[in-house]
Short mmCIF file of C-alpha atoms and ligand atoms in Angstrom, two decimals:
data_model
loop_
_atom_site.label_atom_id
_atom_site.label_comp_id
_atom_site.label_asym_id
_atom_site.label_seq_id
_atom_site.Cartn_x
_atom_site.Cartn_y
_atom_site.Cartn_z
CA UNK H 12 -18.99 4.94 5.28
CA UNK H 13 -17.36 8.17 3.78
CA UNK H 14 -15.76 10.65 6.26
CA UNK H 15 -16.11 14.20 6.27
CA UNK H 16 -12.52 14.38 7.08
CA UNK H 17 -8.69 13.14 8.62
CA UNK H 18 -10.13 14.75 11.66
CA UNK H 19 -13.67 12.18 11.45
CA UNK H 20 -11.99 8.99 11.22
CA UNK H 21 -9.85 10.55 14.14
CA UNK H 22 -12.92 10.57 16.20
CA UNK H 23 -14.02 7.06 15.40
CA UNK H 24 -11.13 5.41 15.60
CA UNK H 25 -11.42 7.48 19.47
CA UNK H 26 -14.52 5.42 19.93
CA UNK H 27 -13.35 2.38 19.23
CA UNK H 28 -11.20 2.96 21.92
CA UNK H 29 -8.25 2.47 19.20
CA UNK H 30 -6.46 5.82 19.76
CA UNK H 31 -4.32 7.73 22.08
CA UNK H 32 -3.91 11.03 22.40
CA UNK H 33 -0.93 12.34 23.41
CA UNK H 34 -0.95 16.29 25.45
CA UNK H 35 2.56 16.16 26.66
CA UNK H 36 5.99 17.73 23.96
CA UNK H 37 7.05 15.26 21.82
CA UNK H 38 10.52 15.79 19.83
CA UNK H 39 8.78 14.71 15.94
CA UNK H 40 12.82 14.22 16.30
CA UNK H 41 13.16 10.19 16.29
CA UNK H 42 10.31 9.80 19.44
CA UNK H 43 7.87 9.52 17.64
CA UNK H 44 8.76 6.77 15.78
CA UNK H 45 10.20 4.66 18.99
CA UNK H 46 6.63 5.70 20.73
CA UNK H 47 5.18 4.44 17.83
CA UNK H 48 7.50 2.27 16.34
CA UNK H 49 6.47 0.37 19.74
CA UNK H 50 2.52 0.27 18.63
CA UNK H 51 2.54 -1.27 15.42
CA UNK H 52 5.46 -4.11 17.31
CA UNK H 53 3.05 -4.94 19.97
CA UNK H 54 0.15 -7.32 19.74
CA UNK H 55 -2.56 -6.59 16.95
CA UNK H 56 -1.04 -3.24 16.10
CA UNK H 57 -1.04 -1.71 19.19
CA UNK H 58 -2.82 1.35 19.16
CA UNK H 59 -3.13 4.62 16.95
CA UNK H 60 -1.54 7.95 18.76
CA UNK H 61 -2.21 11.41 17.72
CA UNK H 62 0.52 13.61 18.93
CA UNK H 63 -1.72 16.85 20.09
CA UNK H 64 1.67 18.53 20.85
CA UNK H 65 4.78 17.54 18.67
CA UNK H 66 7.70 19.40 18.12
CA UNK H 67 10.02 20.84 16.40
CA UNK H 68 13.52 21.38 17.50
CA UNK H 69 11.98 22.41 20.31
CA UNK H 70 8.89 24.63 19.40
CA UNK H 71 5.80 23.12 19.38
CA UNK H 72 4.38 22.58 15.95
CA UNK H 73 0.22 23.26 15.43
CA UNK H 74 -0.25 20.89 14.20
CA UNK H 75 -0.86 17.59 15.97
CA UNK H 76 0.50 14.04 14.33
CA UNK H 77 -1.59 10.83 13.69
CA UNK H 78 -0.17 7.81 13.42
CA UNK H 79 -0.23 4.57 13.13
CA UNK H 80 -4.33 5.19 12.29
CA UNK H 81 -4.41 1.94 9.91
CA UNK H 82 -1.61 -0.09 12.06
CA UNK H 83 -3.99 -3.36 13.27
CA UNK H 84 -7.17 -5.31 9.96
CA UNK H 85 -9.51 -3.67 13.01
CA UNK H 86 -8.37 -0.16 11.92
CA UNK H 87 -7.71 -0.52 8.71
CA UNK H 88 -10.41 -1.66 7.19
CA UNK H 89 -12.20 0.45 9.82
CA UNK H 90 -10.36 2.85 7.75
CA UNK H 91 -12.17 1.69 4.74
CA UNK H 92 -15.84 2.03 6.07
CA UNK H 93 -16.53 -1.57 6.94
CA UNK H 94 -16.00 -3.77 10.35
CA UNK H 95 -13.59 -6.70 7.29
CA UNK H 96 -12.23 -6.22 5.17
CA UNK H 97 -13.74 -8.88 2.95
CA UNK H 98 -16.61 -6.53 2.55
CA UNK H 99 -14.90 -5.26 -0.16
CA UNK H 100 -13.16 -8.29 -1.50
CA UNK H 101 -17.56 -9.24 -1.78
CA UNK H 102 -18.36 -5.91 -3.15
CA UNK H 103 -15.48 -7.03 -6.12
CA UNK H 104 -16.10 -10.38 -6.52
CA UNK H 105 -19.57 -9.95 -7.45
CA UNK H 106 -18.43 -6.84 -10.10
CA UNK H 107 -16.45 -10.08 -11.98
CA UNK H 108 -19.49 -11.77 -11.83
CA UNK H 109 -21.55 -10.06 -13.18
CA UNK H 110 -21.11 -10.61 -16.44
CA UNK H 111 -17.90 -13.30 -15.91
CA UNK H 112 -14.28 -12.22 -18.26
CA UNK H 113 -13.19 -14.37 -19.96
CA UNK H 114 -9.38 -12.62 -19.61
CA UNK H 115 -7.75 -9.48 -18.62
CA UNK H 116 -7.70 -7.68 -19.48
CA UNK H 117 -11.93 -7.73 -19.60
CA UNK H 118 -11.96 -8.46 -16.54
CA UNK H 119 -10.05 -5.27 -15.57
CA UNK H 120 -11.98 -2.61 -18.08
CA UNK H 121 -15.73 -4.70 -16.64
CA UNK H 122 -13.82 -3.62 -13.13
CA UNK H 123 -13.44 0.21 -14.73
CA UNK H 124 -17.32 0.10 -15.26
CA UNK H 125 -18.46 -1.28 -12.62
CA UNK H 126 -16.67 0.94 -9.83
CA UNK H 127 -17.60 3.67 -11.74
CA UNK H 128 -21.44 2.63 -11.67
CA UNK H 129 -21.34 2.02 -8.40
CA UNK H 130 -21.36 6.54 -8.20
CA UNK H 131 -18.41 6.38 -7.94
CA UNK H 132 -18.02 9.24 -10.37
CA UNK H 133 -16.02 11.70 -8.40
CA UNK H 134 -17.45 15.41 -8.56
CA UNK H 135 -16.22 18.88 -9.82
CA UNK H 136 -16.62 21.57 -6.21
CA UNK H 137 -15.57 24.25 -6.25
CA UNK H 138 -14.86 25.03 -2.19
CA UNK H 139 -14.24 23.07 0.20
CA UNK H 140 -12.59 22.91 3.78
CA UNK H 141 -9.42 22.17 2.08
CA UNK H 142 -9.27 26.33 0.97
CA UNK H 143 -9.72 27.71 4.31
CA UNK H 144 -5.91 28.36 4.31
CA UNK H 145 -4.39 29.35 1.02
CA UNK H 146 -0.86 29.93 0.72
CA UNK H 147 -0.05 31.31 -2.92
CA UNK H 148 3.61 31.32 -2.53
CA UNK H 149 3.49 34.28 -5.20
CA UNK H 150 1.99 36.00 -3.28
CA UNK H 151 2.50 35.72 -0.05
CA UNK H 152 5.56 34.23 1.93
CA UNK H 153 3.29 31.48 3.38
CA UNK H 154 3.62 28.10 5.76
CA UNK H 155 6.96 27.05 5.35
CA UNK H 156 7.47 23.42 5.28
CA UNK H 157 9.56 22.95 7.78
CA UNK H 158 6.03 24.94 9.70
CA UNK H 159 5.05 21.16 9.31
CA UNK H 160 5.34 18.35 12.32
CA UNK H 161 7.03 16.15 9.21
CA UNK H 162 9.53 12.89 11.05
CA UNK H 163 13.21 13.36 10.57
CA UNK H 164 12.38 9.22 11.69
CA UNK H 165 15.49 7.33 11.77
CA UNK H 166 18.93 7.98 13.76
CA UNK H 167 20.56 7.99 9.74
CA UNK H 168 18.24 9.58 7.57
CA UNK H 169 19.20 12.19 5.69
CA UNK H 170 16.66 14.70 7.09
CA UNK H 171 13.04 14.55 7.10
CA UNK H 172 10.36 12.96 5.14
CA UNK H 173 6.45 13.57 4.55
CA UNK H 174 5.32 9.24 4.73
CA UNK H 175 1.98 9.50 3.44
CA UNK H 176 1.59 11.72 1.05
CA UNK H 177 -0.96 11.26 -1.64
CA UNK H 178 0.64 12.90 -5.30
CA UNK H 179 -1.63 13.74 -7.57
CA UNK H 180 0.29 13.84 -11.40
CA UNK H 181 -1.52 13.12 -14.70
CA UNK H 182 -0.95 12.19 -18.25
CA UNK H 183 0.79 14.22 -20.81
CA UNK H 184 -0.90 12.63 -23.85
CA UNK H 185 -4.46 11.47 -22.21
CA UNK H 186 -4.81 13.98 -19.31
CA UNK H 187 -5.17 10.35 -16.98
CA UNK H 188 -4.85 10.90 -13.58
CA UNK H 189 -2.92 8.75 -11.44
CA UNK H 190 -2.45 9.36 -7.79
CA UNK H 191 0.57 7.47 -5.50
CA UNK H 192 2.43 7.69 -2.17
CA UNK H 193 5.90 8.21 -2.64
CA UNK H 194 8.18 9.63 -0.14
CA UNK H 195 9.18 12.68 -0.20
CA UNK H 196 12.30 14.63 1.65
CA UNK H 197 12.02 18.03 2.83
CA UNK H 198 14.82 20.02 1.60
CA UNK H 199 14.13 23.74 3.04
CA UNK H 200 11.16 25.65 3.18
CA UNK H 201 9.60 24.51 0.14
CA UNK H 202 11.42 21.96 -1.69
CA UNK H 203 11.23 18.27 -1.38
CA UNK H 204 12.50 15.07 -3.21
CA UNK H 205 9.74 13.14 -4.41
CA UNK H 206 10.81 9.18 -4.31
CA UNK H 207 8.50 8.43 -7.61
CA UNK H 208 10.62 4.51 -8.23
CA UNK H 209 11.11 3.91 -12.46
CA UNK H 210 7.88 1.33 -12.43
CA UNK H 211 5.39 3.63 -10.94
CA UNK H 212 2.96 5.63 -12.58
CA UNK H 213 3.94 9.11 -11.38
CA UNK H 214 7.28 8.41 -12.83
CA UNK H 215 5.54 6.96 -16.63
CA UNK H 216 3.99 10.94 -16.11
CA UNK H 217 7.16 12.31 -15.28
CA UNK H 218 9.45 10.93 -18.23
CA UNK H 219 6.72 12.43 -21.08
CA UNK H 220 6.85 14.99 -19.70
CA UNK H 221 10.03 15.22 -19.75
CA UNK H 222 10.05 14.08 -23.74
CA UNK H 223 8.48 16.95 -23.89
CA UNK H 224 9.98 19.34 -22.27
CA UNK H 225 7.23 20.60 -20.21
CA UNK H 226 7.28 22.18 -16.76
CA UNK H 227 5.00 18.90 -14.89
CA UNK H 228 2.42 19.88 -12.66
CA UNK H 229 1.81 17.99 -9.37
CA UNK H 230 0.07 18.70 -6.34
CA UNK H 231 0.22 16.57 -2.46
CA UNK H 232 -2.89 15.91 -0.43
CA UNK H 233 -2.08 15.42 3.03
CA UNK H 234 -5.67 13.66 5.46
CA UNK H 235 -8.88 13.52 4.96
CA UNK H 236 -10.46 10.90 4.37
CA UNK H 237 -7.84 7.99 4.65
CA UNK H 238 -9.63 5.86 2.17
CA UNK H 239 -7.70 7.97 -0.51
CA UNK H 240 -4.98 7.09 1.95
CA UNK H 241 -5.47 3.69 1.35
CA UNK H 242 -6.24 3.64 -2.70
CA UNK H 243 -2.81 5.62 -3.43
CA UNK H 244 -0.86 3.03 -2.53
CA UNK H 245 -3.00 -0.18 -3.86
CA UNK H 246 -1.23 -1.42 -6.76
CA UNK H 247 -3.88 -0.44 -9.02
CA UNK H 248 -4.05 -1.56 -13.37
CA UNK H 249 -1.70 2.02 -15.10
CA UNK H 250 -5.10 3.40 -15.98
CA UNK H 251 -7.86 2.14 -12.84
CA UNK H 252 -8.57 6.01 -10.98
CA UNK H 253 -7.35 5.42 -7.31
CA UNK H 254 -10.13 8.63 -7.18
CA UNK H 255 -13.25 6.30 -9.07
CA UNK H 256 -11.68 3.27 -6.09
CA UNK H 257 -12.12 5.92 -3.20
CA UNK H 258 -15.07 6.16 -4.56
CA UNK H 259 -16.45 2.74 -5.12
CA UNK H 260 -14.26 2.25 -1.54
CA UNK H 261 -16.30 4.88 0.62
CA UNK H 262 -19.56 3.75 -0.98
CA UNK H 263 -19.98 8.17 -2.12
CA UNK H 264 -18.22 10.13 -5.26
CA UNK H 265 -14.93 12.51 -4.37
CA UNK H 266 -15.68 15.93 -4.30
CA UNK H 267 -12.47 17.40 -6.42
CA UNK H 268 -12.31 20.28 -6.61
CA UNK H 269 -9.07 22.98 -8.85
CA UNK H 270 -5.95 23.39 -7.43
CA UNK H 271 -4.95 27.66 -7.39
CA UNK H 272 -2.08 27.60 -8.61
CA UNK H 273 -2.37 24.64 -11.44
CA UNK H 274 -4.86 22.36 -13.00
CA UNK H 275 -4.55 19.52 -11.19
CA UNK H 276 -8.17 18.55 -9.19
CA UNK H 277 -7.83 17.06 -4.99
CA UNK H 278 -9.97 15.82 -2.65
CA UNK H 279 -11.75 19.28 -1.20
CA UNK H 280 -11.76 17.05 1.98
CA UNK H 281 -8.12 16.58 2.50
CA UNK H 282 -6.29 18.77 4.58
CA UNK H 283 -3.59 20.07 3.63
CA UNK H 284 -2.49 20.61 -0.29
CA UNK H 285 1.07 21.41 -1.21
CA UNK H 286 0.52 22.48 -4.96
CA UNK H 287 3.73 22.62 -7.04
CA UNK H 288 6.28 21.43 -10.21
CA UNK H 289 8.40 18.47 -11.15
CA UNK H 290 11.09 20.46 -14.57
CA UNK H 291 12.93 18.12 -16.85
CA UNK H 292 16.23 17.03 -15.92
CA UNK H 293 16.36 18.64 -12.30
CA UNK H 294 17.13 15.72 -10.27
CA UNK H 295 18.59 15.67 -5.95
CA UNK H 296 20.39 13.04 -4.46
CA UNK H 297 17.57 11.80 -1.66
CA UNK H 298 18.47 9.65 1.21
CA UNK H 299 19.40 7.77 3.12
CA UNK H 300 15.87 6.45 4.57
CA UNK H 301 15.33 4.09 7.28
CA UNK H 302 12.85 1.57 4.99
CA UNK H 303 10.05 -0.45 4.60
CA UNK H 304 12.77 -3.43 3.97
CA UNK H 305 14.54 -2.99 7.07
CA UNK H 306 17.35 -1.14 5.81
CA UNK H 307 18.23 1.98 5.53
CA UNK H 308 18.26 3.14 1.67
CA UNK H 309 21.23 3.93 0.59
CA UNK H 310 21.23 8.46 -1.39
CA UNK H 311 20.36 8.27 -5.11
CA UNK H 312 19.09 10.76 -8.02
CA UNK H 313 15.49 11.46 -7.61
CA UNK H 314 13.36 14.85 -8.95
CA UNK H 315 12.49 18.16 -7.11
CA UNK H 316 8.95 19.02 -5.73
CA UNK H 317 9.03 22.90 -5.54
CA UNK H 318 5.77 23.61 -3.52
CA UNK H 319 4.08 27.32 -5.34
CA UNK H 320 0.79 26.86 -2.58
CA UNK H 321 -0.42 25.36 0.50
CA UNK H 322 -3.55 25.53 1.37
CA UNK H 323 -4.78 24.25 4.25
CA UNK H 324 -8.06 23.25 6.92
CA UNK H 325 -8.27 25.72 9.89
CA UNK H 326 -7.72 22.65 11.93
CA UNK H 327 -5.63 20.57 9.50
CA UNK H 328 -4.25 17.87 10.85
CA UNK H 329 -0.83 15.78 9.88
CA UNK H 330 -0.62 12.58 9.03
CA UNK H 331 2.57 10.31 9.46
CA UNK H 332 2.99 7.01 9.09
CA UNK H 333 7.70 5.57 10.08
CA UNK H 334 8.96 2.12 7.87
CA UNK H 335 11.56 -0.05 9.24
CA UNK H 336 12.03 -3.46 10.49
CA UNK H 337 8.54 -5.43 9.93
CA UNK H 338 5.59 -5.58 11.42
CA UNK H 339 5.26 -2.15 10.14
CA UNK H 340 0.76 0.16 9.77
CA UNK H 341 1.81 -1.26 6.10
CA UNK H 342 2.03 -4.75 7.15
CA UNK H 343 -1.84 -4.08 7.31
CA UNK H 344 -2.59 -1.71 4.06
CA UNK H 345 -0.59 -4.21 2.30
CA UNK H 346 -1.94 -7.33 3.63
CA UNK H 347 -5.51 -5.32 2.89
CA UNK H 348 -4.71 -4.52 -0.88
CA UNK H 349 -4.08 -8.34 -1.13
CA UNK H 350 -7.38 -9.11 0.21
CA UNK H 351 -9.28 -6.45 -2.24
CA UNK H 352 -7.47 -7.61 -5.24
CA UNK H 353 -7.47 -11.44 -4.71
CA UNK H 354 -10.45 -11.88 -6.56
CA UNK H 355 -8.63 -10.08 -9.79
CA UNK H 356 -6.04 -12.49 -9.49
CA UNK H 357 -8.35 -15.71 -9.22
CA UNK H 358 -10.54 -14.43 -12.14
CA UNK H 359 -7.14 -14.72 -13.69
CA UNK H 360 -6.12 -18.24 -12.41
CA UNK H 361 -8.86 -19.87 -10.93
CA UNK H 362 -7.27 -22.57 -9.43
CA UNK H 363 -5.75 -20.05 -7.18
CA UNK H 364 -7.62 -20.28 -3.40
CA UNK H 365 -5.75 -18.11 -1.17
CA UNK H 366 -2.72 -15.70 -0.75
CA UNK H 367 -1.00 -14.03 2.01
CA UNK H 368 2.29 -11.68 2.48
CA UNK H 369 3.34 -12.59 5.42
CA UNK H 370 5.24 -9.38 6.99
CA UNK H 371 8.56 -10.82 7.00
CA UNK H 372 8.69 -10.57 3.61
CA UNK H 373 8.13 -6.89 3.75
CA UNK H 374 5.12 -7.12 1.01
CA UNK H 375 7.47 -8.34 -1.98
CA UNK H 376 10.47 -10.12 -0.92
CA UNK H 377 7.45 -13.62 -0.09
CA UNK H 378 4.18 -14.83 -1.35
CA UNK H 379 2.30 -17.76 -0.31
CA UNK H 380 -0.24 -18.81 -3.22
CA UNK H 381 -2.23 -21.97 -2.46
CA UNK H 382 -3.93 -23.75 -5.74
CA UNK H 383 -6.43 -26.24 -6.83
CA UNK H 384 -4.38 -28.91 -8.43
CA UNK H 385 -6.04 -30.15 -11.18
CA UNK H 386 -2.82 -30.83 -13.31
CA UNK H 387 1.16 -31.82 -13.96
CA UNK H 388 2.91 -28.15 -13.38
CA UNK H 389 0.09 -26.29 -13.02
CA UNK H 390 2.24 -24.28 -9.68
CA UNK H 391 4.59 -22.93 -12.19
CA UNK H 392 1.73 -21.82 -14.84
CA UNK H 393 0.45 -19.48 -11.73
CA UNK H 394 4.40 -18.58 -10.77
CA UNK H 395 4.93 -16.87 -13.98
CA UNK H 396 1.78 -15.87 -13.91
CA UNK H 397 2.04 -13.73 -11.01
CA UNK H 398 4.98 -12.49 -12.10
CA UNK H 399 3.58 -10.91 -15.15
CA UNK H 400 0.94 -9.11 -12.83
CA UNK H 401 1.56 -5.10 -11.67
CA UNK H 402 3.26 -5.33 -9.14
CA UNK H 403 3.74 -8.97 -8.13
CA UNK H 404 7.01 -9.00 -10.45
CA UNK H 405 8.72 -7.73 -7.66
CA UNK H 406 8.09 -11.18 -5.48
CA UNK H 407 11.26 -12.33 -4.99
CA UNK H 408 10.05 -15.52 -3.57
CA UNK H 409 7.29 -17.37 -4.31
CA UNK H 410 5.82 -20.27 -2.95
CA UNK H 411 3.25 -22.38 -4.47
CA UNK H 412 0.85 -24.85 -1.84
CA UNK H 413 -1.50 -27.49 -2.37
CA UNK H 414 -5.76 -25.85 -1.38
CA UNK H 415 -6.00 -27.49 2.15
CA UNK H 416 -2.76 -24.86 3.51
CA UNK H 417 -3.84 -22.30 5.14
CA UNK H 418 -0.90 -19.95 4.15
CA UNK H 419 -1.92 -16.73 6.19
CA UNK H 420 0.03 -19.42 8.99
CA UNK H 421 3.81 -19.29 8.49
CA UNK H 422 4.18 -22.43 10.34
CA UNK H 423 1.76 -24.14 8.70
CA UNK H 424 3.50 -23.49 4.99
CA UNK H 425 7.15 -23.82 6.20
CA UNK H 426 6.38 -27.08 7.56
CA UNK H 427 4.65 -28.28 4.49
CA UNK H 428 7.48 -26.23 2.28
CA UNK H 429 9.86 -28.38 4.15
CA UNK H 430 8.00 -31.45 3.80
CA UNK H 431 7.12 -31.86 -0.10
CA UNK H 432 10.21 -30.22 -1.84
CA UNK H 433 12.99 -31.64 -3.24
CA UNK H 434 15.07 -28.79 -3.57
CA UNK H 435 16.44 -29.44 -7.01
CA UNK H 436 13.34 -30.32 -8.57
CA UNK H 437 10.82 -27.69 -7.91
CA UNK H 438 12.38 -24.76 -7.75
CA UNK H 439 12.95 -22.32 -10.73
CA UNK H 440 15.05 -19.71 -11.06
CA UNK H 441 13.84 -16.30 -14.11
CA UNK H 442 14.97 -13.05 -13.81
CA UNK H 443 12.49 -10.05 -13.73
CA UNK H 444 12.62 -5.98 -12.42
CA UNK H 445 13.24 -6.38 -9.07
CA UNK H 446 12.36 -3.79 -5.78
CA UNK H 447 14.39 -0.77 -6.10
CA UNK H 448 14.05 -0.64 -2.47
CA UNK H 449 15.77 -4.28 -2.60
CA UNK H 450 19.65 -4.04 -1.84
CA UNK H 451 20.18 -7.79 -2.07
CA UNK H 452 20.89 -7.68 -6.39
CA UNK H 453 24.31 -6.85 -7.20
CA UNK H 454 23.02 -3.53 -9.86
CA UNK H 455 19.81 -2.00 -8.76
CA UNK H 456 15.91 -3.33 -10.28
CA UNK H 457 16.77 -6.31 -11.65
CA UNK H 458 17.23 -8.73 -10.42
CA UNK H 459 15.97 -13.49 -9.87
CA UNK H 460 13.45 -14.49 -8.52
CA UNK H 461 12.63 -17.88 -7.16
CA UNK H 462 10.02 -20.13 -7.23
CA UNK H 463 9.06 -22.76 -4.76
CA UNK H 464 6.84 -25.07 -5.73
CA UNK H 465 5.77 -27.10 -1.97
CA UNK H 466 2.31 -28.99 -3.98
CA UNK H 467 2.05 -32.38 -3.73
CA UNK H 468 3.55 -34.12 -6.80
CA UNK H 469 1.86 -36.41 -9.45
CA UNK H 470 2.98 -39.42 -11.11
CA UNK H 471 2.50 -37.03 -14.37
CA UNK H 472 5.35 -34.07 -12.96
CA UNK H 473 7.53 -37.84 -13.21
CA UNK H 474 6.86 -38.54 -8.84
CA UNK H 475 6.56 -42.73 -9.11
CA UNK H 476 6.57 -43.53 -5.44
CA UNK H 477 2.56 -42.10 -4.11
CA UNK H 478 2.47 -39.46 -2.59
CA UNK H 479 1.77 -40.25 0.72
CA UNK H 480 -1.63 -39.00 3.39
CA UNK H 481 -1.52 -35.92 6.33
CA UNK H 482 -1.15 -37.63 9.49
CA UNK H 483 -4.86 -35.69 10.51
CA UNK H 484 -7.54 -38.03 12.96
CA UNK H 485 -11.15 -39.01 12.29
CA UNK H 486 -13.73 -36.51 12.01
CA UNK H 487 -16.07 -38.54 14.18
CA UNK H 488 -13.39 -38.86 17.31
CA UNK H 489 -13.10 -35.60 16.95
CA UNK H 490 -16.81 -34.77 17.71
CA UNK H 491 -16.78 -37.43 20.09
CA UNK H 492 -14.33 -36.19 21.72
CA UNK H 493 -14.49 -32.58 21.56
CA UNK H 494 -17.52 -33.40 24.05
CA UNK H 495 -15.35 -35.46 26.42
CA UNK H 496 -12.92 -32.47 26.54
CA UNK H 497 -14.86 -30.61 27.56
CA UNK H 498 -16.62 -32.80 30.08
CA UNK H 499 -13.14 -33.53 30.62
CA UNK H 500 -12.03 -29.69 31.49
CA UNK H 501 -9.41 -29.82 29.15
C1 LIG X 612 4.19 3.56 3.70
C2 LIG X 612 4.32 3.73 2.17
C3 LIG X 612 5.40 4.52 1.50
C4 LIG X 612 6.10 4.59 -0.16
N1 LIG X 612 6.82 5.50 -0.05
C5 LIG X 612 7.47 4.43 -2.16
C6 LIG X 612 8.03 5.41 -2.31
O1 LIG X 612 8.42 6.69 -1.75
N2 LIG X 612 7.99 5.13 -3.65
C7 LIG X 612 7.34 4.66 -5.09
O2 LIG X 612 7.68 4.58 -5.64
N3 LIG X 612 6.70 3.99 -4.06
C8 LIG X 612 6.47 4.29 -2.26
N4 LIG X 612 5.50 3.00 -1.88
C9 LIG X 612 4.19 2.23 -2.87
C10 LIG X 612 3.59 3.11 -3.57
O3 LIG X 612 2.69 4.06 -2.72
C11 LIG X 612 2.70 1.84 -4.30
O4 LIG X 612 3.51 0.69 -5.32
C12 LIG X 612 1.46 1.93 -5.26
O5 LIG X 612 0.93 1.24 -6.46
C13 LIG X 612 1.99 3.33 -5.96
O6 LIG X 612 0.72 4.12 -7.06
P1 LIG X 612 1.15 4.50 -9.05
O7 LIG X 612 0.83 2.26 -9.18
O8 LIG X 612 -0.54 5.23 -9.16
O9 LIG X 612 2.63 4.51 -9.31
C14 LIG X 612 4.08 3.18 -0.50
C15 LIG X 612 3.95 2.90 0.19
C16 LIG X 612 3.34 2.38 0.91
C17 LIG X 612 2.39 1.98 1.76
MN1 LIG X 613 -2.14 4.04 -10.57
#
């Protein structure tokens, strides 16, 4: 199901009693964070909040702020138009099963074709709601970034940050599009930071523009169908178009429209489009920012985004999220990605049964993966494979477990981990790129990762004591006692 607009999605959340509308003026400076954080930490992610009268330095903004709209399993699924994310994972599997690929490369290309076949190809339109109001700064003064209810999230943040922007760029060599979510610090009316970390596709595109000494067109969208927002965060392989992926998820082609001041195309139904450019060699201090890790990331040098135009809907709604000590809204977005891409992981690693990135690990810090173990050192093969796959390269700790362990139950994983490992024998350390946000390594972007083999050990792995059996009740007794317990009211 495709949403006509971000407002349409919010109406759906309202209908599901998943949205609280707040008329009371609430400050974009810290107060919205505090209210939203309490929801995100409440059981099952609390509610989505729509602040109808957010204030900027005490003055009511012309635009409402929506937050935590994807911050629960239910809302995340509804954002993608389904009642359970498993429906999308299942479609993914169907595409891959159509003609079983034998290599990962084949798999991705099949996936691309499969998604393409499902009418996911974008269409091109010449008019749309995101052009209801157009401010081209070469013609008029127009809307300032300071008019947007951009949050100052945490006390020690370096300023206000756009936290749910979808950033559109193009590879100057191939013309290939990319959409990524990279936060943007507001510097003044017309400039922001552009926080694409060095491993991300936006940064790769930027590097090519700088090498060619050309100005890089960049368009940033806010709002619209939440499928766009999700697609921008999903760890798609470099080269799989987020717009195609969004079209596949919403089962409707995305309508693209050309920007006013550059050649880039953006979805026609978004709430705001910030058009502009990034120039070679221009860097500016960005941060600090209360980050996904739960810590402030320090000031660092990042490119600068210059605005040339803002186009928008007449009734535009400003989407936001906050990040910080987990669990936060992004946990549900990350979990949906893992579920959707699990069939792809399984395709290359048929022994994989399930995978979980628990909230405490903030995406990549901690990965639990269960496997059907067949041969010695298979756990290590899976770890090394995962460390070589896209953004899984950041995984700091990978714990491999047997197939009968529920990886979504952290308590069960810890039990297996503690019981089944000899620390020295069952760990391995590697060197790999590390997440730019990880403050623990001595140097940024590089570090060590640890793999733990918590599976049962085989004689062929040098274990000859006879692996013991888990203590479990007899199935027949369980069935009998179920009835008895019901009778006894136990
Ligand atoms: C709320 C949120 C904020 C994010 N902020 C950033 C960011 O500032 N910089 C960054 O490089 N990645 C950020 N990410 C992660 C990227 O969006 C993610 O890695 C994405 O897959 C990158 O897409 P790409 O591979 O097309 O570059 C953020 C993710 C979420 C959910
Ligand atoms: Mn991408």
